[in-house]
Tab-separated table of C-alpha atoms in Angstrom:
chain	number	residue	atom	x	y	z
G	1	GLY	CA	39.178	-22.827	4.464
G	2	GLN	CA	36.316	-25.535	2.392
G	3	GLN	CA	34.681	-23.203	0.029
G	4	GLU	CA	30.644	-23.709	0.021
G	5	HIS	CA	29.832	-25.256	-3.484
G	6	PRO	CA	26.342	-26.210	-4.593
G	7	SER	CA	23.841	-29.412	-4.068
G	8	THR	CA	20.960	-30.805	-3.802
G	9	TRP	CA	20.912	-30.345	-0.081
G	10	ALA	CA	21.768	-27.189	-0.274
G	11	GLN	CA	18.447	-26.441	-2.468
G	12	LEU	CA	16.229	-27.831	-0.578
G	13	TYR	CA	15.676	-24.627	1.856
G	14	ALA	CA	15.540	-22.413	-0.951
G	15	GLN	CA	12.606	-24.621	-2.305
G	16	GLU	CA	10.343	-24.664	-0.600
G	17	TYR	CA	7.219	-24.833	-2.500
G	18	VAL	CA	8.581	-28.418	-3.531
G	19	ALA	CA	8.797	-29.342	0.006
G	20	ARG	CA	4.879	-28.727	0.061
G	21	MET	CA	4.356	-30.033	-2.496
G	22	ALA	CA	5.535	-33.282	-1.379
G	23	SER	CA	3.709	-32.818	2.185
G	24	SER	CA	0.571	-32.014	0.328
G	25	THR	CA	0.673	-35.621	-0.533
G	26	TYR	CA	2.236	-36.677	2.939
G	27	PRO	CA	-1.361	-39.491	3.860
G	28	LEU	CA	-0.485	-41.741	1.190
G	29	SER	CA	3.541	-41.216	0.991
G	30	ILE	CA	3.963	-41.086	4.654
G	31	PRO	CA	2.760	-44.677	5.786
G	32	ALA	CA	4.454	-45.314	2.217
G	33	MET	CA	8.378	-44.316	3.344
G	34	MET	CA	7.842	-45.056	6.454
G	35	SER	CA	7.146	-49.473	5.808
G	36	VAL	CA	10.037	-48.652	2.917
G	37	LEU	CA	12.436	-47.547	5.531
G	38	ASP	CA	11.123	-50.129	7.679
G	39	ASP	CA	12.157	-53.221	5.579
G	40	GLU	CA	15.216	-54.498	6.028
G	41	ARG	CA	15.261	-55.203	2.262
G	42	THR	CA	14.977	-51.541	1.770
G	43	ALA	CA	16.133	-49.919	4.500
G	44	HIS	CA	18.438	-48.063	2.583
G	45	SER	CA	16.668	-46.460	-0.142
G	46	GLN	CA	18.285	-43.116	-0.769
G	47	GLU	CA	14.682	-42.008	-3.110
G	48	ALA	CA	12.568	-43.276	0.498
G	49	ILE	CA	14.367	-41.472	2.974
G	50	PHE	CA	15.187	-38.112	0.471
G	51	ALA	CA	11.850	-37.764	-0.119
G	52	LEU	CA	11.067	-37.830	3.951
G	53	SER	CA	13.692	-35.505	4.501
G	54	LEU	CA	11.887	-33.265	2.164
G	55	VAL	CA	8.717	-33.525	4.007
G	56	SER	CA	10.975	-32.728	6.777
G	57	CYS	CA	11.750	-29.052	5.058
G	58	ASP	CA	7.720	-28.185	5.797
G	59	ASP	CA	5.977	-27.013	9.121
G	60	ASN	CA	2.759	-29.216	7.879
G	61	GLY	CA	4.884	-32.035	6.968
G	62	ARG	CA	7.064	-32.541	10.240
G	63	THR	CA	4.174	-33.014	12.139
G	64	ALA	CA	2.760	-35.406	10.296
G	65	LEU	CA	6.407	-36.904	9.805
G	66	LEU	CA	6.522	-36.746	13.898
G	67	GLN	CA	2.675	-38.739	14.248
G	68	ASP	CA	4.265	-41.545	13.031
G	69	PRO	CA	5.839	-43.534	15.984
G	70	ARG	CA	8.403	-45.266	13.485
G	71	CYS	CA	9.812	-42.329	12.104
G	72	CYS	CA	12.784	-41.110	14.895
G	73	GLY	CA	13.485	-44.827	16.030
G	74	LEU	CA	14.075	-45.479	11.527
G	75	LEU	CA	15.770	-42.441	10.913
G	76	SER	CA	17.980	-43.063	14.198
G	77	GLY	CA	18.769	-46.343	12.250
G	78	LEU	CA	19.855	-45.130	9.412
G	79	LEU	CA	22.633	-42.844	11.430
G	80	GLN	CA	24.329	-45.859	11.395
G	81	SER	CA	24.227	-47.035	7.209
G	82	ASP	CA	27.021	-47.712	5.567
G	83	ASP	CA	25.868	-45.379	3.286
G	84	THR	CA	26.310	-42.000	3.259
G	85	VAL	CA	23.678	-40.307	1.199
G	86	CYS	CA	21.126	-42.034	3.388
G	87	VAL	CA	23.609	-40.716	6.664
G	88	ARG	CA	23.201	-37.637	4.743
G	89	PHE	CA	19.674	-37.144	4.240
G	90	ALA	CA	18.594	-38.647	7.906
G	91	ALA	CA	20.997	-36.513	9.618
G	92	LEU	CA	19.507	-33.375	7.345
G	93	SER	CA	15.531	-34.911	8.284
G	94	LEU	CA	16.264	-35.536	12.072
G	95	ALA	CA	17.918	-31.732	11.989
G	96	ASN	CA	14.697	-30.084	10.536
G	97	LEU	CA	12.299	-32.543	12.763
G	98	SER	CA	13.871	-31.012	16.237
G	99	LEU	CA	13.120	-27.520	14.891
G	100	GLU	CA	9.938	-28.649	16.895
G	101	GLU	CA	8.975	-28.916	20.605
G	102	ASP	CA	7.548	-32.346	19.741
G	103	GLY	CA	10.396	-33.276	17.944
G	104	ARG	CA	13.455	-33.111	20.502
G	105	GLU	CA	11.011	-34.543	23.244
G	106	ILE	CA	10.443	-37.470	20.742
G	107	ILE	CA	14.033	-37.913	19.799
G	108	THR	CA	16.000	-37.166	23.131
G	109	ASP	CA	13.122	-40.236	23.893
G	110	VAL	CA	15.081	-42.537	20.882
G	111	ARG	CA	17.398	-45.070	22.595
G	112	GLY	CA	20.933	-43.950	20.961
G	113	CYS	CA	19.961	-41.252	18.899
G	114	LEU	CA	21.724	-38.751	20.657
G	115	GLY	CA	25.531	-40.950	20.845
G	116	ALA	CA	24.655	-42.059	16.762
G	117	LEU	CA	24.459	-37.706	16.059
G	118	VAL	CA	27.707	-37.021	18.131
G	119	ASP	CA	29.601	-40.532	16.383
G	120	ASP	CA	28.534	-38.649	13.452
G	121	VAL	CA	29.938	-35.614	14.129
G	122	ARG	CA	33.250	-37.559	13.798
G	123	SER	CA	32.279	-37.716	9.737
G	124	SER	CA	34.310	-37.195	7.105
G	125	ASP	CA	31.270	-35.711	5.162
G	126	ALA	CA	31.084	-32.062	6.499
G	127	ASP	CA	27.257	-31.821	5.227
G	128	VAL	CA	26.630	-34.835	7.466
G	129	GLN	CA	28.985	-33.287	10.460
G	130	ARG	CA	26.257	-30.209	10.093
G	131	PHE	CA	23.103	-31.587	10.047
G	132	CYS	CA	24.017	-33.781	13.198
G	133	LEU	CA	25.621	-30.334	14.709
G	134	GLN	CA	21.974	-28.829	13.670
G	135	ALA	CA	20.577	-31.171	14.817
G	136	LEU	CA	22.242	-31.969	18.378
G	137	GLY	CA	21.751	-27.888	18.744
G	138	ASN	CA	18.580	-27.803	18.345
G	139	LEU	CA	18.003	-30.409	20.707
G	140	CYS	CA	19.811	-28.722	23.554
G	141	PHE	CA	17.619	-26.333	23.256
G	142	LEU	CA	15.316	-28.807	25.633
G	143	GLN	CA	17.182	-29.205	29.075
G	144	ARG	CA	17.218	-33.271	28.990
G	145	SER	CA	18.087	-33.052	26.032
G	146	ARG	CA	21.174	-31.593	27.377
G	147	GLU	CA	21.575	-33.712	30.327
G	148	ALA	CA	21.571	-36.818	28.031
G	149	LEU	CA	23.888	-35.346	25.815
G	150	LEU	CA	26.589	-34.803	28.633
G	151	GLN	CA	26.241	-38.195	29.668
G	152	VAL	CA	26.878	-39.449	25.808
G	153	GLU	CA	30.948	-40.263	26.335
G	154	GLY	CA	32.890	-38.081	24.349
G	155	SER	CA	30.563	-35.896	23.294
G	156	LEU	CA	31.872	-32.808	24.581
G	157	GLU	CA	35.239	-33.674	23.239
G	158	VAL	CA	33.690	-34.130	20.000
G	159	LEU	CA	31.933	-31.157	20.017
G	160	CYS	CA	35.003	-28.826	20.711
G	161	SER	CA	36.938	-30.860	18.191
G	162	ALA	CA	34.295	-29.270	15.581
G	163	LEU	CA	35.212	-26.044	16.531
G	164	GLU	CA	38.268	-26.907	14.544
G	165	SER	CA	36.840	-27.704	11.364
G	166	ARG	CA	38.170	-26.674	8.165
G	167	ASN	CA	34.345	-26.409	7.439
G	168	SER	CA	33.130	-22.585	8.212
G	169	ASN	CA	29.897	-24.340	8.696
G	170	VAL	CA	30.491	-27.020	10.660
G	171	VAL	CA	32.489	-24.519	12.932
G	172	ARG	CA	29.617	-22.467	13.295
G	173	TYR	CA	26.931	-25.173	14.039
G	174	SER	CA	28.856	-27.054	16.698
G	175	ALA	CA	29.902	-23.183	18.099
G	176	GLY	CA	26.209	-22.854	18.307
G	177	CYS	CA	25.602	-26.057	19.849
G	178	ILE	CA	27.873	-25.378	22.538
G	179	ARG	CA	26.840	-22.076	23.232
G	180	THR	CA	23.502	-23.473	23.637
G	181	LEU	CA	24.725	-26.244	26.116
G	182	VAL	CA	26.645	-24.253	28.455
G	183	GLY	CA	23.188	-22.208	28.903
G	184	ASP	CA	23.267	-24.600	32.483
G	185	SER	CA	26.446	-24.431	34.980
G	186	LEU	CA	27.138	-28.216	35.132
G	187	ALA	CA	27.600	-28.118	31.195
G	188	ARG	CA	29.501	-25.302	31.310
G	189	GLU	CA	31.679	-26.636	33.554
G	190	ARG	CA	32.363	-29.721	31.818
G	191	VAL	CA	32.949	-27.882	28.972
G	192	MET	CA	35.319	-25.382	29.982
G	193	GLN	CA	37.650	-29.336	31.828
G	194	VAL	CA	38.063	-29.730	27.639
G	195	GLU	CA	41.380	-29.974	27.008
G	196	GLY	CA	42.302	-26.586	24.456
G	197	ILE	CA	38.750	-25.394	24.599
G	198	LYS	CA	39.807	-21.479	25.543
G	199	ARG	CA	42.546	-21.561	23.076
G	200	ILE	CA	40.364	-22.656	20.039
G	201	LEU	CA	37.351	-20.310	21.646
G	202	LEU	CA	39.592	-17.721	21.547
G	203	SER	CA	41.273	-18.251	17.868
G	204	LEU	CA	36.978	-18.223	17.024
G	205	THR	CA	37.002	-14.398	17.944
G	206	SER	CA	38.993	-13.426	14.789
G	207	HIS	CA	37.825	-16.604	12.706
G	208	LYS	CA	37.024	-15.146	8.858
G	209	ASN	CA	32.430	-16.133	9.345
G	210	ALA	CA	30.565	-13.655	10.937
G	211	LYS	CA	28.135	-16.187	11.976
G	212	VAL	CA	30.655	-18.026	13.615
C-alpha cells in the first residue's frame, strides 16, 4: 500500500502555535485573504489559501472565518480549481471549518459545495481525497447534511469506491464518513444497495490500519 510521508499540510496539526500566531492577526488578515480569493485575477493564490488553512486550524480562527459570509462560498469555488494545491488547501480548510456546528450549517447551505466535495473524492491526489472525506464525514453529523449528501448523484458510489483505495487514510476517512451516514435508516438501505459493498466491508475487517 501507499506509505505516509511528511508534507507541509501534515505538519499543520503538530504546529498549533503557528496556527495560533496566524489567527491572532485575524481582524486584519481575514478580510485581506477574502479580498484576494474574491478577485478573479488572484482567486487561485496559493499564499492566500494556505494562510486561510492555517487560520482554520485554530478555534478562534474558525470562528472568525465563519463570520465572513464569503468564506465557505469561496472555498467551494476553489474545490473546482485546476490548481491541485489550491484544491488541497481549500478542502483542508473546509474539513477544519466543518468541525464547528455553525460551519456544518453554513457549508451545507453553499450551493454545489457537497457535490464539489464528492467530485474531489475522485481526485488522483490522496491529500485532496482525505480532506474532502474528512469534511463530508464531519458534515454527516448534521441530519440535513446527510439528506443533502444523499441527493448528490453518485455520492454513495464514490464514497464506497474510496473504501478500496490503496491509501490507508483515504480508506479510514471514507469508512468514517459512511459509518456516520448510515445512522439514518434510509442512508443505510441506500448504502447496502451499492454493488459489491458487502464484499468491500468484509475485506476491511482485516485491514492493516487498525483505525479503519
